[in-house]
Coordinates of C-alpha atoms and ligand atoms in Angstrom, one line a residue:
M311 CA 30.1 1.4 12.8
P312 CA 28.0 -0.9 10.6
K313 CA 26.9 0.9 7.5
K314 CA 24.4 -1.1 5.6
I315 CA 20.7 -1.3 6.1
I316 CA 18.5 -4.1 4.7
S317 CA 14.8 -3.4 4.0
I318 CA 12.5 -6.4 3.8
D319 CA 9.7 -5.4 1.4
Q320 CA 7.0 -7.9 1.8
G321 CA 4.6 -7.1 -1.0
T322 CA 1.4 -8.6 -2.4
T323 CA 3.0 -10.7 -5.1
S324 CA 6.7 -10.9 -4.0
S325 CA 9.1 -10.5 -1.1
R326 CA 12.3 -8.5 -1.5
A327 CA 15.4 -7.8 0.6
V328 CA 16.9 -4.5 -0.5
V329 CA 20.3 -3.4 0.6
Y330 CA 21.0 0.3 1.2
S331 CA 24.2 2.3 2.0
D332 CA 24.4 4.8 4.8
K333 CA 23.8 7.6 2.2
G334 CA 20.5 6.0 1.2
E335 CA 21.9 4.6 -2.0
L336 CA 20.4 1.4 -3.4
I337 CA 23.1 -1.3 -3.5
G338 CA 20.9 -4.1 -4.8
Y339 CA 18.2 -6.6 -4.0
E340 CA 17.0 -10.1 -4.1
Q341 CA 13.4 -10.9 -4.9
M342 CA 11.1 -13.9 -4.8
E343 CA 7.5 -14.4 -5.9
F344 CA 5.0 -16.5 -3.9
S345 CA 1.7 -18.2 -4.7
Q346 CA -1.6 -16.3 -4.9
L347 CA -4.5 -18.4 -3.7
F348 CA -8.1 -17.8 -4.9
P349 CA -10.1 -20.5 -3.1
D350 CA -13.5 -18.9 -3.9
D351 CA -15.1 -16.0 -5.8
G352 CA -13.7 -12.8 -4.4
W353 CA -11.4 -14.6 -1.9
V354 CA -7.6 -14.0 -1.9
E355 CA -5.2 -15.8 0.4
H356 CA -1.5 -16.3 0.9
D357 CA 0.2 -19.1 2.7
P358 CA 2.0 -17.4 5.7
E359 CA 4.6 -20.1 5.8
E360 CA 5.4 -19.6 2.1
I361 CA 5.7 -15.8 2.8
W362 CA 8.0 -16.5 5.7
Q363 CA 10.2 -18.8 3.7
S364 CA 10.4 -16.3 0.8
V365 CA 11.5 -13.6 3.3
V366 CA 14.2 -15.9 4.8
Q367 CA 15.4 -16.8 1.3
V368 CA 15.7 -13.2 0.0
L369 CA 17.3 -12.0 3.3
K370 CA 20.0 -14.8 3.2
R371 CA 20.6 -14.4 -0.5
S372 CA 21.1 -10.6 -0.3
I373 CA 23.5 -11.1 2.6
Q374 CA 25.5 -13.6 0.5
R375 CA 25.4 -11.7 -2.7
F376 CA 26.6 -8.5 -1.2
D377 CA 29.2 -10.2 1.0
L378 CA 27.8 -9.0 4.2
I379 CA 28.5 -10.2 7.7
P380 CA 26.0 -9.4 10.6
S381 CA 28.3 -6.6 11.9
D382 CA 28.0 -4.8 8.6
I383 CA 24.3 -4.5 9.0
A384 CA 23.3 -1.5 11.1
S385 CA 19.6 -2.4 11.2
I386 CA 16.8 -4.2 9.4
G387 CA 13.6 -2.5 8.3
I388 CA 10.3 -4.1 7.4
T389 CA 7.7 -2.7 5.1
N390 CA 4.7 -4.8 4.0
Q391 CA 1.4 -5.2 2.2
R392 CA -1.0 -3.6 4.6
E393 CA -4.3 -4.9 6.1
T394 CA -3.6 -8.6 5.3
V395 CA -4.1 -10.7 8.5
V396 CA -2.5 -13.8 10.1
I397 CA -3.6 -15.6 13.2
W398 CA -1.1 -18.1 14.7
D399 CA -0.5 -20.3 17.6
K400 CA 1.5 -18.6 20.4
K401 CA 3.5 -21.7 21.2
T402 CA 4.2 -23.3 17.9
G403 CA 4.1 -20.3 15.6
K404 CA 1.8 -22.2 13.3
P405 CA -0.9 -20.1 11.5
I406 CA -4.4 -21.5 12.1
Y407 CA -5.5 -20.4 8.7
N408 CA -4.0 -18.8 5.5
A409 CA -3.4 -15.1 5.5
I410 CA -6.5 -13.3 4.3
V411 CA -5.2 -10.7 1.8
W412 CA -6.3 -7.0 1.7
Q413 CA -8.0 -7.6 -1.7
D414 CA -10.3 -10.3 -0.3
R415 CA -14.1 -9.5 -0.4
R416 CA -15.5 -12.4 1.6
T417 CA -16.7 -10.1 4.5
S418 CA -18.7 -7.8 2.3
D419 CA -22.1 -8.8 3.8
F420 CA -20.7 -8.5 7.4
C421 CA -19.4 -5.0 6.6
D422 CA -22.8 -4.1 5.1
S423 CA -24.4 -5.1 8.4
L424 CA -22.2 -2.5 10.2
K425 CA -23.7 0.5 8.4
E426 CA -25.2 1.8 11.6
S427 CA -21.8 2.0 13.2
E428 CA -20.2 3.6 10.2
S429 CA -19.8 7.1 11.6
L430 CA -18.5 5.8 14.9
I431 CA -15.9 3.7 13.1
Q432 CA -14.9 6.5 10.8
Q433 CA -14.6 8.9 13.7
K434 CA -12.3 6.5 15.6
T435 CA -10.2 5.0 12.8
G436 CA -10.4 7.5 9.9
L437 CA -11.5 4.5 7.6
T438 CA -14.6 3.8 5.7
V439 CA -16.3 0.5 6.5
D440 CA -15.1 -2.0 3.9
P441 CA -13.8 -5.6 3.8
Y442 CA -10.4 -4.1 2.6
F443 CA -9.4 -3.5 6.3
S444 CA -8.3 -6.2 8.8
A445 CA -11.0 -6.3 11.4
S446 CA -13.7 -8.1 9.5
K447 CA -11.1 -10.7 8.3
V448 CA -10.0 -11.4 11.9
N449 CA -13.6 -11.8 12.9
W450 CA -14.1 -14.3 10.0
I451 CA -11.2 -16.5 11.0
L452 CA -12.3 -16.6 14.6
N453 CA -15.8 -17.5 13.6
K454 CA -15.1 -20.0 10.8
V455 CA -12.0 -21.9 11.8
N456 CA -12.8 -24.8 14.0
G457 CA -12.1 -24.1 17.7
A458 CA -10.4 -20.8 16.9
R459 CA -12.7 -18.6 19.1
K460 CA -12.2 -21.0 22.1
R461 CA -8.5 -20.9 21.7
A462 CA -8.5 -17.2 21.3
D463 CA -10.5 -16.8 24.5
K464 CA -7.9 -19.1 26.3
G465 CA -5.1 -16.8 25.1
E466 CA -3.5 -19.4 22.9
L467 CA -3.5 -17.3 19.7
L468 CA -1.9 -14.2 18.4
F469 CA -3.0 -11.8 15.6
G470 CA -0.8 -9.7 13.4
T471 CA -0.6 -7.9 10.1
I472 CA 2.3 -9.2 8.0
D473 CA 4.9 -7.0 9.7
S474 CA 3.9 -8.3 13.1
F475 CA 4.0 -12.0 11.9
L476 CA 7.5 -11.4 10.4
I477 CA 8.8 -9.6 13.6
W478 CA 7.5 -12.6 15.7
K479 CA 9.2 -15.1 13.3
L480 CA 12.5 -13.1 13.0
T481 CA 12.7 -12.7 16.8
E482 CA 11.8 -16.4 17.3
G483 CA 8.7 -15.5 19.3
R484 CA 10.3 -13.0 21.6
D485 CA 8.5 -9.9 20.2
H486 CA 4.9 -9.5 19.3
K487 CA 4.9 -5.9 18.0
T488 CA 3.5 -3.8 15.2
D489 CA 3.9 -0.2 14.2
V490 CA 1.3 2.6 14.3
S491 CA 1.0 2.8 10.5
N492 CA 0.0 -0.8 10.2
A493 CA -2.2 -0.7 13.3
S494 CA -4.1 2.3 11.8
R495 CA -5.2 0.0 8.9
T496 CA -6.8 -2.7 11.1
M497 CA -10.0 -0.8 11.9
L498 CA -9.3 -1.7 15.5
Y499 CA -6.9 1.1 16.4
N500 CA -8.1 4.5 17.5
I501 CA -6.0 7.1 15.7
R502 CA -7.1 9.9 18.0
T503 CA -6.2 8.2 21.3
N504 CA -3.4 6.2 19.8
C505 CA -4.4 2.8 21.3
W506 CA -6.4 -0.3 20.5
D507 CA -10.1 0.6 20.9
D508 CA -12.3 -1.6 23.3
E509 CA -15.5 -0.5 21.6
L510 CA -14.2 -1.6 18.2
L511 CA -12.8 -4.8 19.5
S512 CA -16.2 -5.7 20.9
L513 CA -18.0 -4.7 17.7
F514 CA -15.8 -7.1 15.8
S515 CA -15.8 -9.7 18.7
I516 CA -12.0 -9.8 18.9
P517 CA -10.3 -10.5 22.3
S518 CA -7.6 -8.0 23.1
N519 CA -5.1 -10.7 24.2
L520 CA -4.6 -11.4 20.5
L521 CA -3.1 -8.0 19.7
P522 CA 0.5 -7.0 19.3
S523 CA 1.8 -3.9 21.1
V524 CA 2.0 -0.8 19.0
C525 CA 5.3 1.0 18.6
D526 CA 6.7 4.1 16.9
N527 CA 8.0 3.5 13.3
S528 CA 11.6 3.9 14.3
Y529 CA 12.0 1.7 17.4
D530 CA 13.6 -1.4 18.9
F531 CA 11.3 -4.1 17.4
G532 CA 13.7 -6.8 18.7
Y533 CA 16.6 -8.6 17.2
T534 CA 17.1 -11.5 14.9
E535 CA 19.8 -14.1 15.0
L536 CA 18.7 -15.8 11.8
V537 CA 21.3 -14.0 9.7
G538 CA 24.3 -15.6 11.4
G539 CA 24.5 -13.0 14.3
K540 CA 22.5 -10.5 16.2
V541 CA 20.9 -7.8 14.1
R542 CA 18.3 -5.3 15.3
I543 CA 14.9 -4.6 13.6
G544 CA 14.9 -0.8 13.9
G545 CA 12.1 0.4 11.5
V546 CA 8.7 -0.8 10.4
A547 CA 5.9 0.8 8.3
G548 CA 3.1 -0.2 5.9
D549 CA 4.1 0.0 2.3
Q550 CA 2.3 3.3 1.4
Q551 CA 3.5 5.1 4.5
S552 CA 7.0 3.9 3.8
A553 CA 6.8 5.3 0.3
L554 CA 5.6 8.6 1.7
I555 CA 8.8 8.7 3.9
G556 CA 11.0 7.4 1.0
Q557 CA 9.7 10.4 -1.0
C558 CA 10.6 12.7 1.9
C559 CA 7.1 14.0 2.2
F560 CA 7.7 15.4 5.7
D561 CA 5.9 18.7 5.5
I562 CA 2.2 19.5 5.6
G563 CA 0.7 19.4 2.1
D564 CA 3.5 17.2 0.7
V565 CA 1.9 14.5 -1.6
K566 CA 3.2 11.3 -3.1
S567 CA 1.3 9.1 -5.6
T568 CA 2.4 5.5 -6.3
Y569 CA 1.4 3.9 -9.5
G570 CA 2.0 0.1 -9.3
T571 CA -0.8 -2.5 -9.5
G572 CA -3.1 0.1 -8.0
C573 CA -2.5 3.7 -7.2
F574 CA -2.2 5.1 -3.7
M575 CA -2.1 8.9 -3.2
M576 CA -1.1 10.2 0.2
M577 CA -0.9 13.7 1.6
N578 CA 1.0 14.6 4.8
T579 CA -1.6 16.5 7.0
G580 CA 0.8 17.0 10.0
S581 CA -0.9 16.8 13.4
E582 CA -4.3 17.3 11.9
I583 CA -6.8 14.5 11.3
I584 CA -9.0 15.5 8.3
N585 CA -12.5 14.1 8.6
S586 CA -13.1 13.4 4.9
S587 CA -16.5 14.2 3.6
N588 CA -15.4 12.7 0.3
K589 CA -14.6 9.1 1.2
L590 CA -10.9 9.6 1.5
L591 CA -9.2 7.9 4.4
S592 CA -7.4 9.5 7.3
T593 CA -4.6 7.4 8.5
I594 CA -1.4 7.5 10.6
A595 CA 1.6 8.4 8.3
Y596 CA 4.2 7.8 11.0
R597 CA 4.9 8.3 14.7
L598 CA 8.4 9.3 15.8
D599 CA 9.5 9.9 19.4
G600 CA 5.8 9.7 20.3
E601 CA 4.7 12.5 17.9
T602 CA 2.1 11.4 15.4
T603 CA 1.9 12.7 11.9
Y604 CA -1.3 12.0 9.9
A605 CA -2.1 11.6 6.3
L606 CA -5.1 11.7 3.9
E607 CA -5.2 8.8 1.5
G608 CA -7.0 7.9 -1.7
S609 CA -6.7 4.4 -3.0
I610 CA -7.4 3.4 -6.6
F611 CA -7.6 -0.4 -7.1
V612 CA -6.7 -0.6 -10.8
A613 CA -3.8 1.4 -12.3
G614 CA -0.9 -0.6 -13.7
S615 CA -3.0 -3.8 -13.6
A616 CA -5.1 -2.3 -16.4
I617 CA -1.9 -2.1 -18.5
Q618 CA -1.2 -5.8 -17.5
W619 CA -4.7 -6.6 -18.7
L620 CA -4.1 -5.0 -22.1
R621 CA -0.8 -6.9 -22.3
D622 CA -1.9 -10.4 -21.0
G623 CA -5.6 -10.4 -21.4
L624 CA -6.1 -8.5 -24.7
E625 CA -2.5 -9.2 -26.0
F626 CA -2.2 -5.6 -27.3
F627 CA 1.6 -5.7 -26.7
Q628 CA 4.3 -7.8 -25.0
Q629 CA 5.9 -5.3 -22.6
A630 CA 4.1 -2.8 -20.4
A631 CA 6.7 -0.2 -21.6
E632 CA 5.4 -0.4 -25.2
S633 CA 2.2 1.3 -24.1
E634 CA 4.0 4.6 -24.3
D635 CA 4.8 4.4 -28.1
I636 CA 1.4 2.9 -28.8
A637 CA -0.5 5.7 -27.0
L638 CA 1.4 8.2 -29.1
Q639 CA 0.0 6.7 -32.3
A640 CA -3.7 7.3 -31.2
K641 CA -5.7 9.6 -33.5
D642 CA -6.2 13.1 -32.1
S643 CA -9.9 12.8 -32.9
S644 CA -10.4 9.8 -30.5
R645 CA -12.9 10.3 -27.7
V646 CA -12.5 6.9 -26.2
I647 CA -13.1 6.8 -22.4
V648 CA -12.1 3.6 -20.6
I649 CA -13.4 2.9 -17.1
P650 CA -10.9 0.3 -15.7
A651 CA -13.2 -0.9 -12.9
L652 CA -11.9 -4.5 -13.4
T653 CA -12.2 -5.2 -9.6
G654 CA -14.6 -2.4 -8.7
L655 CA -13.8 1.3 -8.0
G656 CA -11.9 2.5 -5.0
A657 CA -11.8 6.1 -3.7
P658 CA -13.8 8.3 -3.9
Y659 CA -16.5 5.9 -5.2
W660 CA -15.9 2.8 -3.1
D661 CA -18.2 0.7 -5.3
A662 CA -16.9 -2.9 -5.2
E663 CA -19.6 -4.1 -7.6
A664 CA -18.9 -1.6 -10.4
R665 CA -17.4 -3.1 -13.5
G666 CA -15.4 -1.7 -16.4
A667 CA -16.6 -0.2 -19.7
I668 CA -15.3 1.4 -22.8
F669 CA -17.2 4.4 -24.2
G670 CA -16.9 6.3 -27.5
L671 CA -15.9 3.4 -29.9
T672 CA -16.0 4.2 -33.6
R673 CA -14.9 2.4 -36.8
D674 CA -11.4 3.7 -36.5
T675 CA -10.9 2.9 -32.8
G676 CA -7.9 0.5 -32.5
I677 CA -5.3 -0.6 -30.1
P678 CA -3.6 2.8 -29.8
E679 CA -6.9 4.6 -28.9
I680 CA -7.8 2.1 -26.2
T681 CA -4.3 2.0 -24.8
K682 CA -4.3 5.8 -24.6
G683 CA -7.8 5.6 -23.0
V684 CA -6.4 3.3 -20.3
L685 CA -3.4 5.5 -19.5
E686 CA -5.7 8.5 -19.4
S687 CA -8.1 6.7 -17.1
V688 CA -5.4 6.5 -14.4
A689 CA -4.8 10.2 -14.7
Y690 CA -8.6 10.9 -14.5
Q691 CA -8.8 8.7 -11.4
T692 CA -6.0 10.7 -9.8
K693 CA -7.9 13.8 -10.7
D694 CA -10.9 12.3 -8.8
L695 CA -8.6 12.0 -5.7
L696 CA -7.3 15.6 -6.2
E697 CA -10.8 17.0 -6.4
A698 CA -11.8 15.0 -3.3
M699 CA -8.8 16.3 -1.4
R700 CA -9.6 19.9 -2.5
N701 CA -13.2 19.4 -1.4
D702 CA -11.8 18.3 2.0
K703 CA -9.8 21.6 2.0
A704 CA -6.5 19.8 1.5
F705 CA -4.7 21.7 -1.2
F706 CA -1.4 21.0 -3.1
N707 CA 0.4 22.2 -6.2
T708 CA 2.9 19.5 -6.8
I709 CA 3.1 15.7 -6.4
K710 CA 5.9 13.3 -6.2
I711 CA 5.3 10.1 -8.2
D712 CA 6.8 6.6 -8.1
G713 CA 5.9 3.0 -9.0
G714 CA 6.3 1.0 -12.2
M715 CA 4.0 3.1 -14.4
V716 CA 5.9 6.3 -14.0
A717 CA 8.7 5.1 -16.2
N718 CA 6.1 6.0 -18.9
N719 CA 6.9 9.6 -19.9
W720 CA 3.7 10.0 -21.9
F721 CA 1.6 9.0 -18.9
S722 CA 3.6 11.2 -16.5
Q723 CA 3.1 14.3 -18.8
E724 CA -0.6 13.5 -19.3
L725 CA -1.0 13.2 -15.5
S726 CA 0.5 16.7 -15.1
N727 CA -1.9 18.1 -17.9
V728 CA -5.0 16.5 -16.5
L729 CA -4.2 17.6 -12.9
Q730 CA -2.8 20.9 -13.9
V731 CA -0.1 20.5 -11.3
T732 CA 3.6 19.9 -11.4
V733 CA 4.6 16.2 -11.2
S734 CA 8.1 15.3 -10.0
R735 CA 9.7 11.9 -10.6
P736 CA 12.7 11.1 -8.3
K737 CA 15.9 9.4 -9.3
I738 CA 15.1 6.5 -6.9
T739 CA 11.6 5.3 -7.6
E740 CA 12.2 2.4 -5.2
T741 CA 10.6 4.5 -2.5
T742 CA 8.8 1.8 -0.5
S743 CA 11.9 0.0 0.6
L744 CA 13.8 3.3 0.9
G745 CA 11.3 4.7 3.4
V746 CA 11.7 1.9 5.9
A747 CA 15.5 1.9 5.4
Y748 CA 15.4 5.5 6.6
L749 CA 13.3 4.5 9.6
A750 CA 15.7 1.7 10.5
G751 CA 18.7 3.9 9.9
L752 CA 17.2 6.7 12.1
H753 CA 16.9 4.1 14.9
S754 CA 20.5 2.9 14.6
G755 CA 22.0 6.3 14.2
V756 CA 23.0 5.9 10.6
F757 CA 20.8 8.9 9.7
E758 CA 20.4 11.9 12.0
N759 CA 16.9 13.2 11.5
L760 CA 14.1 13.6 9.0
S761 CA 15.4 16.9 7.6
S762 CA 18.8 15.5 6.9
L763 CA 17.2 12.8 4.7
K764 CA 15.7 15.5 2.4
D765 CA 19.2 16.0 1.0
N766 CA 19.1 12.5 -0.4
W767 CA 16.0 13.2 -2.5
A768 CA 17.1 13.9 -6.1
I769 CA 14.8 14.7 -9.0
D770 CA 15.0 12.7 -12.2
R771 CA 12.4 14.7 -14.2
K772 CA 9.8 17.4 -13.6
F773 CA 6.6 17.4 -15.7
T774 CA 4.8 20.7 -15.8
P775 CA 1.4 21.2 -17.6
D776 CA 2.0 22.0 -21.3
R777 CA -1.7 22.1 -22.3
T778 CA -5.2 21.8 -20.9
T779 CA -7.3 18.7 -21.4
T780 CA -11.1 18.3 -21.8
G781 CA -11.7 14.6 -21.2
Y782 CA -12.4 14.8 -17.5
V783 CA -16.0 15.9 -17.9
E784 CA -16.6 12.9 -20.2
W785 CA -14.9 10.7 -17.7
K786 CA -17.2 11.8 -14.9
N787 CA -20.3 11.2 -17.1
A788 CA -19.0 7.8 -18.0
V789 CA -18.3 6.8 -14.4
K790 CA -21.9 7.6 -13.5
K791 CA -23.0 4.9 -16.0
V792 CA -21.1 2.1 -14.3
L793 CA -21.8 2.9 -10.6
T794 CA -24.2 0.4 -9.0
D795 CA -25.5 2.6 -6.2
Ligands
LIG602 P1 3.7 -3.5 -7.7 O1 4.7 -3.0 -6.7 O2 2.2 -3.1 -7.3 O3 3.8 -4.9 -8.0 P2 5.2 -1.9 -9.6 O4 5.5 -0.6 -9.0 O5 6.3 -2.9 -9.8 O6 3.9 -2.6 -9.0 O7 4.6 -1.6 -11.1 C1 4.2 -2.6 -12.0 C2 3.0 -2.1 -12.7 O8 3.3 -1.0 -13.6 C3 2.5 -3.2 -13.6 O9 1.1 -3.3 -13.4 C4 2.8 -2.7 -15.1 O10 1.7 -3.1 -15.9 C5 2.9 -1.2 -14.9 N1 4.0 -0.7 -15.8 C6 5.3 -1.0 -15.8 N2 6.0 -0.3 -16.7 C7 5.0 0.5 -17.3 C8 5.1 1.5 -18.4 N3 6.3 1.8 -19.0 N4 3.9 2.0 -18.8 C9 2.8 1.7 -18.2 N5 2.7 0.8 -17.2 C10 3.8 0.2 -16.8

């Protein structure tokens, strides 16, 4: 029986193909970056053809590097940047416009005009009305690209999030499918009835013939022959949902928080959809054998990217990892509070126009104090999410962390102190690609069931609160000063 699983991790800045063993051990990966296009203020696009080529490259390279033949590969999984949209020609496969990326804000005014429908949309989709999600971007392409609406009405076009576009390309046009976790981020999918919603489709003027069929996360998504033989695509999930699975958060109340460019915290809420009164999102975590598990999610736009800004913009240090030693040099007396709203503030504020600020500067404020302030700000933002979850009656005592920032021990300990909860860091922090490897492996029989996967989760380090902190009150006061509404 074939034993290896390949996860395609199609992220916002790079594509990776990660090879896993049948025990969920990471064997290695190939990675390739692609262009970020900023054609106008607040616009972010990717070239779908370039994304596709990067995926083909890393897939082929990983097969070569690890000496695999198609019969060694039990299944392929796909995890992807969520919400980003592509519309392409059904016959030729050619995209009619660049992919509009989740970060893109061009549809802000349109979303503002939907305020009246906000509660209806939230009730059906679990999402707050924001350009972040796919629907308004699809509407924009259909309205702005010459002839697009006519062609859509004639049934000549297809829409998909990145997973769907990749499935279609990998299967050479045989399968137009997506999974529930990606569908639940489009703002067109009713998470209660588990189907595309006609009322939402009409609100966003999107014909239903554009849409992919929506499948369980562990499913037969079709096969590809582009790897030299037939290999099945057996698992698909959006990146954050995949990380939730990779962290084995299968029980109600299990929480994972990923600290990469941004921070995404997700709690498993089982079969319950929590109607957040605190601007958190309810979303589909996964659906297996037709049974849906939901999650409550808080998204922070700026986390590790603030460290990147200190490194590249302010040139405080050369490597992100140096931020740990530098923060340790900060004077105890420092009261510096940094609001890293470099691209607005996400949950629970959802204020795209808010901009960053530094408070509490004195003559002896230097690089260490500001660096510490930035690291603390990520912990305070997480505390905002924790408070929002508690106010929504979603409680937890421990979180599992992952993402590039959690290599920073000072940050991880401070996070535990600010939250006053236990913070666990697993041995494999590569949880995004691992989650979908599990899904693909479940489909091909490499893994038995969810509970058997829990044995693979191993702890690297546990951080328990070792002191109380006082900065959060100052943080809340400082945030009030940068909010625009
Ligand atoms: P993504 O998947 O969003 O590209 P990663 O999970 O690879 O992000 O994490 C990279 C981010 O983590 C970068 O923004 C970087 O600044 C930050 N980072 C990496 N190492 C550290 C560290 N030791 N301390 C603080 N931040 C770090």
